[in-house]
Coordinates of C-alpha atoms and ligand atoms in Angstrom, one line a residue:
X84 CA 2.3 -36.6 -20.7
X85 CA 5.7 -38.0 -21.7
X86 CA 9.2 -37.0 -22.4
X87 CA 10.4 -40.6 -22.6
X88 CA 10.4 -43.1 -19.8
X89 CA 14.2 -42.6 -19.3
X90 CA 13.8 -38.8 -18.7
X91 CA 13.7 -39.0 -14.9
X92 CA 16.8 -41.3 -15.0
X93 CA 18.6 -38.6 -17.0
X94 CA 17.7 -36.0 -14.4
X95 CA 18.9 -38.3 -11.6
X96 CA 22.2 -39.0 -13.3
X97 CA 22.8 -35.2 -13.6
X98 CA 21.9 -34.6 -9.9
X99 CA 21.1 -37.2 -7.3
X100 CA 18.3 -39.6 -6.3
X101 CA 17.1 -37.2 -3.7
X102 CA 16.6 -34.5 -6.4
X103 CA 14.1 -36.5 -8.5
X104 CA 10.8 -37.8 -7.0
X105 CA 8.6 -40.0 -9.2
X106 CA 6.7 -42.0 -6.5
X107 CA 3.0 -41.0 -7.0
X108 CA 2.3 -40.9 -3.2
X109 CA 5.2 -38.7 -2.6
X110 CA 4.3 -36.4 -5.5
X111 CA 0.6 -36.1 -4.5
X112 CA 1.0 -33.1 -2.1
X113 CA 2.8 -31.1 -4.7
X114 CA 0.1 -31.5 -7.4
X115 CA -2.8 -29.7 -5.7
X116 CA -2.9 -26.1 -4.5
X117 CA -3.6 -24.8 -1.0
X118 CA -7.2 -24.2 -1.8
X119 CA -7.8 -27.6 -3.5
X120 CA -9.1 -25.8 -6.5
X121 CA -6.5 -27.1 -9.0
X122 CA -4.8 -30.5 -9.4
X123 CA -2.3 -31.0 -12.2
X124 CA 0.0 -33.7 -13.6
X125 CA 3.7 -33.9 -13.6
X126 CA 6.4 -36.4 -14.8
X127 CA 8.3 -35.8 -11.6
X128 CA 8.8 -33.5 -8.7
X129 CA 12.4 -32.1 -8.7
X130 CA 13.9 -31.2 -5.4
X131 CA 17.4 -29.8 -6.1
X132 CA 19.8 -29.2 -3.3
X133 CA 21.9 -26.4 -4.9
X134 CA 21.8 -23.8 -7.5
X135 CA 24.1 -25.9 -9.7
X136 CA 21.5 -28.7 -9.5
X137 CA 18.7 -26.3 -10.5
X138 CA 20.8 -25.2 -13.4
X139 CA 21.5 -28.8 -14.5
X140 CA 17.8 -29.8 -14.2
X141 CA 16.6 -26.8 -16.1
X142 CA 19.1 -27.4 -18.9
X143 CA 17.9 -31.0 -19.3
X144 CA 14.2 -29.9 -19.3
X145 CA 15.0 -27.2 -21.9
X146 CA 16.7 -29.8 -24.1
X147 CA 13.7 -32.2 -23.8
X148 CA 11.1 -29.5 -24.1
X149 CA 9.7 -30.3 -20.7
X150 CA 7.9 -27.4 -18.9
X151 CA 8.9 -26.4 -15.4
X152 CA 6.5 -25.3 -12.6
X153 CA 8.5 -23.7 -9.8
X154 CA 7.1 -24.3 -6.3
X155 CA 7.9 -22.9 -2.9
X156 CA 5.7 -23.5 0.1
X157 CA 2.6 -24.1 -2.1
X158 CA 0.6 -21.5 -0.2
X159 CA -0.2 -19.4 -3.2
X160 CA -3.9 -18.5 -3.6
X161 CA -4.0 -18.3 -7.4
X162 CA -2.9 -21.8 -8.5
X163 CA 0.4 -20.5 -9.8
X164 CA 2.4 -23.4 -8.4
X165 CA 0.2 -26.2 -9.8
X166 CA 0.8 -27.7 -13.2
X167 CA -1.8 -26.8 -15.8
X168 CA -2.6 -28.5 -19.1
X169 CA -1.3 -31.8 -20.6
X170 CA 2.1 -30.7 -21.9
X171 CA 5.0 -32.7 -20.3
X172 CA 6.0 -30.9 -17.2
X173 CA 7.8 -31.2 -13.9
X174 CA 7.4 -29.4 -10.6
X175 CA 10.6 -27.8 -9.4
X176 CA 10.4 -27.5 -5.6
X177 CA 13.0 -25.3 -3.9
X178 CA 12.1 -26.7 -0.5
X179 CA 15.6 -28.3 0.1
X180 CA 17.4 -25.1 -0.6
X181 CA 16.4 -23.5 2.7
X182 CA 19.6 -22.1 4.1
X183 CA 19.9 -18.7 5.6
X184 CA 23.4 -17.8 4.5
X185 CA 24.1 -14.6 6.4
X186 CA 22.6 -11.8 8.4
X187 CA 24.2 -8.4 8.5
X188 CA 22.6 -6.2 11.2
X189 CA 24.9 -3.2 10.3
X190 CA 24.4 -3.4 6.6
X191 CA 20.7 -4.2 7.2
X192 CA 20.4 -7.3 5.0
X193 CA 20.0 -11.0 5.0
X194 CA 20.9 -13.5 2.4
X195 CA 18.7 -16.6 2.1
X196 CA 18.1 -19.5 -0.3
X197 CA 14.8 -19.5 -2.2
X198 CA 13.3 -22.4 -0.1
X199 CA 13.9 -20.6 3.2
X200 CA 10.7 -20.3 5.1
X201 CA 9.5 -16.7 5.6
X202 CA 9.1 -17.2 9.3
X203 CA 12.6 -18.5 9.7
X204 CA 14.0 -15.5 7.9
X205 CA 11.9 -13.2 10.1
X206 CA 13.2 -15.0 13.2
X207 CA 16.8 -14.9 12.0
X208 CA 16.5 -11.1 11.6
X209 CA 14.9 -10.7 15.0
X210 CA 17.8 -12.7 16.6
X211 CA 20.0 -9.8 15.4
X212 CA 17.5 -7.2 16.6
X213 CA 16.4 -6.4 13.1
X214 CA 13.1 -6.9 11.2
X215 CA 12.3 -8.4 7.9
X216 CA 8.9 -6.8 7.4
X217 CA 7.0 -9.1 5.1
X218 CA 4.4 -10.7 7.2
X219 CA 1.4 -12.8 6.2
X220 CA -0.8 -15.5 7.8
X221 CA 1.0 -18.3 5.7
X222 CA 4.5 -17.2 6.8
X223 CA 5.1 -20.6 8.5
X224 CA 5.1 -22.3 5.1
X225 CA 5.6 -19.6 2.4
X226 CA 9.1 -19.3 1.1
X227 CA 11.4 -16.5 0.1
X228 CA 11.3 -17.7 -3.5
X229 CA 7.5 -17.7 -3.4
X230 CA 7.2 -14.2 -1.9
X231 CA 9.6 -12.9 -4.5
X232 CA 7.9 -14.7 -7.4
X233 CA 4.4 -13.3 -6.3
X234 CA 5.7 -10.0 -5.0
X235 CA 3.8 -10.8 -1.9
X236 CA 2.2 -8.0 0.2
X237 CA 0.8 -8.9 3.6
X238 CA 0.0 -6.8 6.6
X239 CA 3.0 -4.4 6.7
X240 CA 2.9 -2.9 3.2
X241 CA 1.6 0.4 4.4
X242 CA 4.9 1.1 6.2
X243 CA 7.5 -1.0 4.5
X244 CA 6.2 -1.6 0.9
X245 CA 5.8 -4.9 -0.9
X246 CA 8.4 -7.6 -1.3
X247 CA 9.6 -5.8 -4.4
X248 CA 10.7 -2.9 -2.2
X249 CA 12.8 -5.2 0.1
X250 CA 14.8 -7.2 -2.5
X251 CA 18.4 -6.0 -2.9
X252 CA 20.0 -8.9 -4.7
X253 CA 18.9 -11.9 -6.6
X254 CA 20.3 -15.2 -7.9
X255 CA 18.2 -16.5 -10.8
X256 CA 18.4 -19.5 -13.1
X257 CA 17.2 -18.6 -16.6
X258 CA 15.1 -20.8 -18.9
X259 CA 18.2 -22.2 -20.6
X260 CA 19.9 -23.1 -17.3
X261 CA 22.2 -20.0 -17.1
X262 CA 22.8 -18.8 -13.5
X263 CA 22.7 -15.1 -12.9
X264 CA 24.4 -14.3 -9.6
X265 CA 23.5 -10.7 -8.5
X266 CA 23.3 -11.1 -4.8
X267 CA 25.1 -7.9 -4.1
X268 CA 23.6 -6.3 -0.9
X269 CA 23.6 -2.8 -2.3
X270 CA 21.0 -0.1 -1.7
X271 CA 22.3 1.8 -4.7
X272 CA 23.1 -0.1 -7.8
X273 CA 22.2 1.6 -11.1
X274 CA 24.6 -0.7 -12.9
X275 CA 22.1 -3.6 -12.5
X276 CA 19.8 -1.7 -14.9
X277 CA 16.7 -2.6 -12.9
X278 CA 16.4 -6.1 -14.5
X279 CA 16.0 -7.7 -11.1
X280 CA 12.6 -6.1 -10.8
X281 CA 11.5 -8.1 -13.8
X282 CA 11.7 -11.4 -11.9
X283 CA 9.9 -10.1 -8.8
X284 CA 6.2 -10.8 -9.2
X285 CA 6.8 -12.8 -12.4
X286 CA 5.2 -16.0 -10.9
X287 CA 8.0 -18.3 -12.1
X288 CA 7.4 -17.5 -15.7
X289 CA 10.7 -15.6 -16.4
X290 CA 13.2 -17.5 -14.3
X291 CA 13.7 -19.5 -11.1
X292 CA 14.8 -17.6 -8.1
X293 CA 17.4 -19.6 -6.2
X294 CA 18.5 -17.1 -3.6
X295 CA 18.0 -13.5 -2.6
X296 CA 19.5 -10.7 -0.5
X297 CA 16.8 -9.0 1.4
X298 CA 16.6 -5.6 3.1
X299 CA 16.2 -5.5 6.9
X300 CA 14.9 -2.6 8.9
X301 CA 15.5 -1.6 12.6
X302 CA 13.2 -3.6 14.8
X303 CA 10.6 -1.4 16.5
X304 CA 11.0 -1.8 20.2
X305 CA 7.6 -0.4 21.1
X306 CA 4.4 -1.7 19.7
X307 CA 0.8 -0.6 20.0
X308 CA -2.1 -2.8 18.7
X309 CA -5.7 -1.9 18.9
X310 CA -9.0 -3.3 17.6
X311 CA -11.9 -0.9 17.1
X312 CA -15.3 -1.2 15.6
X313 CA -16.7 1.4 13.1
X314 CA -20.1 1.7 11.5
X315 CA -19.0 1.9 7.9
X316 CA -16.0 2.1 5.5
X317 CA -16.2 5.8 5.0
X318 CA -15.7 6.2 8.8
X319 CA -12.8 3.7 8.6
X320 CA -11.2 6.1 6.1
X321 CA -11.6 9.0 8.5
X322 CA -9.9 6.9 11.2
X323 CA -7.1 6.0 8.8
X324 CA -6.5 9.6 7.8
X325 CA -6.4 10.7 11.5
X326 CA -4.1 7.8 12.4
X327 CA -1.7 8.8 9.6
X328 CA -1.7 12.4 10.8
X329 CA -1.0 11.5 14.4
X330 CA 1.2 8.4 14.1
X331 CA 3.0 9.3 10.9
X332 CA 5.6 6.7 9.9
X333 CA 4.9 4.7 13.0
X334 CA 1.6 3.5 11.5
X335 CA 2.5 -0.1 10.4
X336 CA -0.8 -1.9 9.7
X337 CA -4.3 -0.8 9.1
X338 CA -6.6 -3.8 8.5
X339 CA -10.3 -3.7 7.8
X340 CA -12.6 -6.7 8.5
X341 CA -16.3 -7.0 8.2
X342 CA -18.1 -8.3 11.3
X343 CA -19.2 -11.6 9.6
X344 CA -15.6 -12.4 8.7
X345 CA -14.6 -12.3 12.4
X346 CA -17.7 -14.2 13.4
X347 CA -16.6 -17.0 11.1
X348 CA -13.2 -17.1 12.9
X349 CA -15.0 -17.4 16.3
X350 CA -17.1 -20.2 14.9
X351 CA -14.3 -22.3 13.5
X352 CA -11.5 -21.5 16.0
X353 CA -11.1 -21.1 19.7
X354 CA -10.8 -17.3 19.5
X355 CA -13.1 -14.7 21.0
X356 CA -13.7 -11.2 19.8
X357 CA -13.1 -8.8 22.7
X358 CA -15.0 -5.9 21.0
X359 CA -18.7 -5.8 20.3
X360 CA -21.2 -3.9 18.2
X361 CA -19.6 -3.0 14.9
X362 CA -20.4 -3.6 11.3
X363 CA -16.7 -3.3 10.5
X364 CA -13.6 -3.7 12.6
X365 CA -10.2 -2.1 12.3
X366 CA -6.9 -3.6 13.5
X367 CA -4.4 -0.9 13.9
X368 CA -0.7 -1.4 14.7
X369 CA 2.0 1.2 15.2
X370 CA 5.6 0.5 16.0
X371 CA 8.6 2.6 16.9
X372 CA 12.1 2.4 18.3
X373 CA 11.5 5.6 20.2
X374 CA 9.5 5.8 23.5
X375 CA 6.2 7.6 23.8
X376 CA 4.4 5.4 21.3
X377 CA 1.8 4.1 23.8
X378 CA 0.8 7.7 24.8
X379 CA 0.5 8.9 21.2
X380 CA -1.5 5.8 20.1
X381 CA -3.9 6.2 23.0
X382 CA -4.3 9.9 22.3
X383 CA -5.1 9.0 18.7
X384 CA -7.7 6.5 19.8
X385 CA -9.3 8.9 22.3
X386 CA -9.8 11.4 19.4
X387 CA -11.4 8.6 17.4
X388 CA -13.9 7.9 20.1
X389 CA -14.5 11.6 20.8
X390 CA -15.3 12.3 17.2
X391 CA -17.8 9.5 17.4
X392 CA -16.1 7.4 14.7
X393 CA -15.5 4.2 16.8
X394 CA -18.3 2.4 18.6
X395 CA -16.2 0.1 20.7
X396 CA -12.5 -0.8 21.0
X397 CA -9.7 -2.4 22.9
X398 CA -6.0 -1.6 23.1
X399 CA -3.7 -4.6 23.7
X400 CA -2.1 -4.3 27.1
X401 CA 0.4 -7.1 26.6
X402 CA 2.2 -8.9 23.8
X403 CA -0.1 -11.8 24.4
X404 CA -3.2 -9.7 23.9
X405 CA -1.7 -8.1 20.8
X406 CA -1.0 -11.6 19.4
X407 CA -4.6 -12.5 20.2
X408 CA -6.0 -9.6 18.2
X409 CA -3.7 -10.5 15.3
X410 CA -4.8 -14.2 15.5
X411 CA -8.4 -13.1 14.9
X412 CA -7.3 -11.3 11.7
X413 CA -4.9 -14.0 10.5
X414 CA -7.4 -16.8 10.8
X415 CA -9.9 -15.3 8.4
X416 CA -8.6 -17.1 5.4
X417 CA -8.7 -20.5 7.1
X418 CA -12.2 -19.7 8.5
X419 CA -13.3 -18.9 5.0
X420 CA -11.9 -22.1 3.7
X421 CA -13.8 -24.0 6.4
X422 CA -17.0 -22.2 5.5
X423 CA -17.4 -23.8 2.1
X424 CA -16.7 -22.6 -1.4
X425 CA -15.4 -19.1 -2.0
X426 CA -14.6 -16.9 -4.9
X427 CA -11.5 -14.8 -4.1
X428 CA -11.0 -11.3 -5.3
X429 CA -7.8 -9.5 -4.6
X430 CA -8.7 -5.9 -5.2
X431 CA -6.7 -2.7 -5.1
X432 CA -8.2 0.7 -5.6
X433 CA -7.4 4.3 -5.0
X434 CA -8.3 4.1 -1.4
X435 CA -11.0 6.8 -1.4
X436 CA -13.0 4.7 -4.0
X437 CA -13.7 1.9 -1.6
X438 CA -16.9 3.2 0.0
X439 CA -18.6 3.7 -3.5
X440 CA -17.1 0.4 -4.8
X441 CA -18.4 -1.6 -1.8
X442 CA -21.8 0.0 -1.9
X443 CA -22.2 -0.9 -5.6
X444 CA -20.9 -4.4 -4.8
X445 CA -23.4 -4.9 -2.0
X446 CA -26.3 -3.7 -4.1
X447 CA -25.5 -5.8 -7.2
X448 CA -24.2 -9.0 -5.7
X449 CA -27.7 -10.4 -4.8
X450 CA -28.8 -9.5 -8.4
X451 CA -26.1 -11.7 -9.8
X452 CA -26.3 -14.5 -7.2
X453 CA -29.1 -14.5 -4.7
X454 CA -27.3 -17.0 -2.3
X455 CA -23.9 -15.2 -2.3
X456 CA -22.4 -14.1 1.1
X457 CA -19.6 -11.5 1.1
X458 CA -16.5 -12.0 3.1
X459 CA -14.7 -8.7 2.9
X460 CA -11.4 -8.0 4.7
X461 CA -7.9 -6.9 4.0
X462 CA -5.3 -4.3 4.0
X463 CA -7.3 -1.1 3.8
X464 CA -4.3 1.1 4.6
X465 CA -2.5 0.1 1.5
X466 CA -5.6 0.1 -0.7
X467 CA -6.0 -3.7 -1.0
X468 CA -9.2 -5.5 0.1
X469 CA -10.1 -9.2 -0.3
X470 CA -13.6 -8.9 -1.6
X471 CA -14.3 -12.6 -1.3
X472 CA -17.7 -14.2 -1.8
X473 CA -19.0 -17.5 -0.3
X474 CA -21.1 -19.4 -2.8
X475 CA -23.3 -22.5 -2.7
X476 CA -21.6 -25.5 -4.3
X477 CA -23.7 -25.5 -7.4
X478 CA -23.7 -21.7 -8.1
X479 CA -21.9 -20.3 -11.1
X480 CA -18.9 -18.2 -10.0
X481 CA -18.3 -16.5 -13.3
X482 CA -21.0 -13.9 -13.0
X483 CA -19.8 -13.0 -9.4
X484 CA -16.2 -12.7 -10.5
X485 CA -17.1 -10.6 -13.5
X486 CA -19.2 -8.3 -11.4
X487 CA -16.4 -7.6 -8.9
X488 CA -13.7 -7.2 -11.6
X489 CA -15.9 -4.9 -13.8
X490 CA -16.4 -2.7 -10.7
X491 CA -12.7 -2.8 -10.0
X492 CA -12.1 -1.7 -13.6
X493 CA -14.7 1.0 -13.4
X494 CA -13.1 2.4 -10.3
X495 CA -9.5 2.4 -11.7
X496 CA -8.2 -0.5 -9.7
X497 CA -6.3 -3.8 -10.1
X498 CA -7.8 -7.3 -10.0
X499 CA -4.5 -8.7 -8.6
X500 CA -3.1 -6.6 -5.8
X501 CA -0.8 -9.1 -4.1
X502 CA -1.8 -12.8 -4.9
X503 CA -0.8 -12.8 -8.6
X504 CA -2.7 -14.0 -11.6
X505 CA -1.7 -17.7 -11.3
X506 CA -4.1 -19.8 -13.4
X507 CA -7.1 -18.5 -11.4
X508 CA -7.2 -15.0 -12.8
X509 CA -5.7 -15.5 -16.3
X510 CA -8.9 -15.2 -18.2
X511 CA -10.1 -12.2 -16.3
X512 CA -6.7 -10.4 -16.8
X513 CA -6.9 -11.1 -20.5
X514 CA -10.5 -9.8 -20.6
X515 CA -9.7 -6.6 -18.8
X516 CA -6.1 -5.7 -19.9
X517 CA -5.3 -3.6 -22.9
X518 CA -4.0 -5.6 -25.9
X519 CA -0.9 -3.4 -26.1
X520 CA 0.0 -4.2 -22.5
X521 CA -0.5 -7.9 -23.1
X522 CA 1.7 -7.8 -26.2
X523 CA 4.4 -5.9 -24.2
X524 CA 4.5 -8.7 -21.6
X525 CA 4.4 -11.3 -24.3
X526 CA 7.6 -9.8 -25.8
X527 CA 9.4 -9.8 -22.4
X528 CA 8.3 -13.4 -21.9
X529 CA 9.5 -14.5 -25.4
X530 CA 12.8 -12.7 -24.8
X531 CA 13.5 -14.6 -21.6
X532 CA 11.8 -17.9 -22.3
X533 CA 11.6 -18.4 -26.1
X534 CA 10.6 -22.1 -25.7
X535 CA 7.8 -21.1 -23.3
X536 CA 8.8 -23.8 -20.8
X537 CA 8.6 -21.8 -17.6
X538 CA 5.2 -22.1 -15.8
X539 CA 3.0 -22.3 -18.9
X540 CA -0.6 -21.2 -18.5
X541 CA 0.1 -18.9 -15.6
X542 CA 0.4 -15.2 -15.1
X543 CA 3.0 -13.8 -17.6
X544 CA 3.0 -17.1 -19.6
X545 CA -0.5 -16.5 -20.7
X546 CA 0.2 -14.9 -24.0
X547 CA 3.8 -15.8 -24.6
X548 CA 3.1 -16.1 -28.2
X549 CA 0.9 -13.0 -28.5
X550 CA 3.8 -10.9 -29.5
X551 CA 4.3 -13.1 -32.7
Ligands
FAD35 P1 4.1 -21.0 -4.0 O1 2.6 -21.1 -3.6 O2 4.8 -22.3 -4.0 O3 4.2 -20.4 -5.4 C1 3.6 -19.2 -5.8 C2 4.1 -18.7 -7.2 O4 5.4 -18.4 -7.1 C3 3.9 -19.7 -8.2 O5 3.6 -19.1 -9.5 C4 5.2 -20.4 -8.3 O6 5.5 -21.0 -9.6 C5 6.2 -19.3 -8.0 N1 7.4 -19.6 -7.4 C6 7.6 -20.2 -6.1 N2 8.9 -20.3 -5.8 C7 9.6 -19.8 -6.9 C8 10.9 -19.6 -7.1 N3 11.9 -20.0 -6.3 N4 11.3 -19.1 -8.3 C9 10.4 -18.7 -9.2 N5 9.0 -18.9 -9.0 C10 8.6 -19.4 -7.8 N6 -0.2 -13.4 0.0 C11 0.0 -12.1 0.2 O7 0.6 -11.4 -0.7 N7 -0.5 -11.4 1.3 C12 -1.2 -12.0 2.2 O8 -1.6 -11.4 3.2 C13 -1.4 -13.4 2.1 N8 -2.0 -14.1 3.1 C14 -2.2 -15.5 3.0 C15 -2.8 -16.2 4.0 C16 -3.0 -17.5 3.9 C17 -3.7 -18.3 5.0 C18 -2.5 -18.2 2.7 C19 -2.7 -19.7 2.6 C20 -1.9 -17.5 1.7 C21 -1.7 -16.2 1.8 N9 -1.1 -15.4 0.8 C22 -0.9 -14.1 1.0 C23 -0.6 -16.1 -0.4 C24 0.8 -16.8 -0.4 O9 1.2 -17.1 0.9 C25 1.8 -15.9 -1.0 O10 1.5 -15.8 -2.4 C26 3.2 -16.4 -0.9 O11 4.1 -15.5 -1.4 C27 3.5 -17.7 -1.7 O12 4.7 -18.3 -1.3 P2 5.0 -19.9 -1.5 O13 6.4 -20.1 -1.2 O14 4.0 -20.7 -0.8 O15 4.8 -19.9 -3.1
MLT36 C1 -5.0 -12.3 3.7 O1 -4.7 -11.0 3.6 O2 -5.2 -12.8 4.7 C2 -5.0 -13.1 2.4 O3 -4.1 -12.4 1.5 C3 -6.4 -13.0 1.8 C4 -7.2 -14.1 1.3 O4 -7.2 -15.2 1.9 O5 -8.0 -13.9 0.4
ZN37 ZN1 -4.0 -10.2 1.9

C-alpha cells in the first residue's frame, strides 16, 4: 500500500499536524471494527477539524487515487468503516467535528456536525424539552454521520421512523472535494429534488457527511414501560396488534427477545430479569405528552393477561425500573459478543411472516449446523429481528448465513434492515439481488464517484463498475 512516502506530508501541509495521524499505535483502534471481525490497512488516519479540511483532504486523495474510508464512532456491525483490500487508502475520521451548532425548540430541529455523538445530540434536545428519537444501545459512541450513513434504525422506529425520516438538511463533501451545503431546516423543500436521500444509508460510498440538520419531536412527558412474557411469536403479534389498537400513536417501542438472549445478559452482566416463565419476552414502551397514559397502558396489559396471551409481566413503577428493563434489552448485543462467535442476521420481513419464518429457521438450523445456538431478538414492531446464531469457533458460517438469507428471500424480506451491507453482507447481497438493481446502483455510484475512491468494497461500492 503506497501513494508515495511524502503523501501524508502533503496532507499535513494542506491541513494541520492534528489532522493526519500516521503513528501505528495511534492508528490501531481505527483499523479494526467493533466486532473484531475485520482488520484493514491504511496509509494514515485523517482527523479533520472542519468541513474545509475534509474538502482539502478529499481533493488530495482524489488527485493521488487514494481511497477514503469514512469513520464515525466505529460501532457499525457490518465492517463498513474498516478498510478492505490492498489498494492505497486512508481512514477519514469525523471524530473531531463534534459540535452541536444550534437547537431550535420552536422550529423543532437541531444542527450538528457529523462527529457529534448521538447521545450528546439526544441530551441537547432534551435540555430544550424536545426529543431526537433515534436511540440504540451504541448511542454513547455512534455519531450523527454514522447514523446517517447507515440509515440507522434502533428501538423507536415504530413511532418515529428511521434516521432517513429525521434528516432535514445535509452538508456533504463529494468524491472530488466539492462541498454541498444544504443544511436548510425545512420540512417542505421540493427544490432539493430529493438528492439528500441518496446519501442517507449510502455507507460512505457516495459522499462524506460533514453536518446535518435533524428533526426533533415534542418530548413525551409521560412514559410507560412493561416487560411481559409470551409463549410464542404468533402470540407476540396478537399483543402487538392489540397494543396498536389501544395505544395508537403513543406506542413507541415493541421489542421481542427470546428467553435465552436475556439469560445471557444475566450471565454476563449484573442485571436480573424480574419476569419468569416465558419462551419469549416483549418490552413495550408507550409515551405521550398528554396525561392518562399510565391508565391506558395498564388497561391494555390487563386485556393481554385476560386473553391469556401473557404468562407473566411487570410494569415499571419508576424511571429507574424502566431504565432497568431497557438495560436488559440493550445489553443483548454485548452479552452475545461475550458468548463467543456469532453470525449476525439483520432481517426485515412483512411482520405477519415472522412465525412461519422462525419455525422454518428453527427446524432447519440444526440440519445445517448441529452445534448452532440461535440468539433471536429485535424490533418486532417495525418488522426487524436480529436472527443471530452462536457458532463454535471451527464451524463454517456460510451455510448458516445462506439458510437465513434464503428464508428471508423466500418470505419477501430484506437481509439488511438497519445495519447496512458493509463488507460483511456484500457477497450475500450480490447473490440475492436482481442484476438490474445492482446495475442501477452501479450507475449512481459511478455518477457520484467515477474514480471509485469512496469506501471501496462496501455496500454501494460493490459493483461500481458493473454499469460499464
Ligand atoms: P461507523 O461504524 O464509524 O460507520 C458506519 C458506516 O458509516 C461505515 O460505512 C462508514 O464508512 C460510514 N460513515 C461513518 N461516518 C460517516 C460520515 N460522516 N460520512 C459518510 N459515511 C460515514 N444499529 C442500528 O441501526 N440499530 C440498532 O439498534 C443498533 N444497535 C447497536 C448496538 C450495539 C451494541 C452496537 C455496537 C451497534 C449497534 N448498531 C445498531 C450499529 C451501529 O451503532 C450503527 O450502525 C451506527 O449508525 C454506526 O454509527 P458510527 O458513528 O459508529 O458509524
Ligand atoms: C440491536 O438491536 O441491539 C442491534 O441492532 C442488534 C445486533 O447486535 O445484532
Ligand atoms: Zn437492532
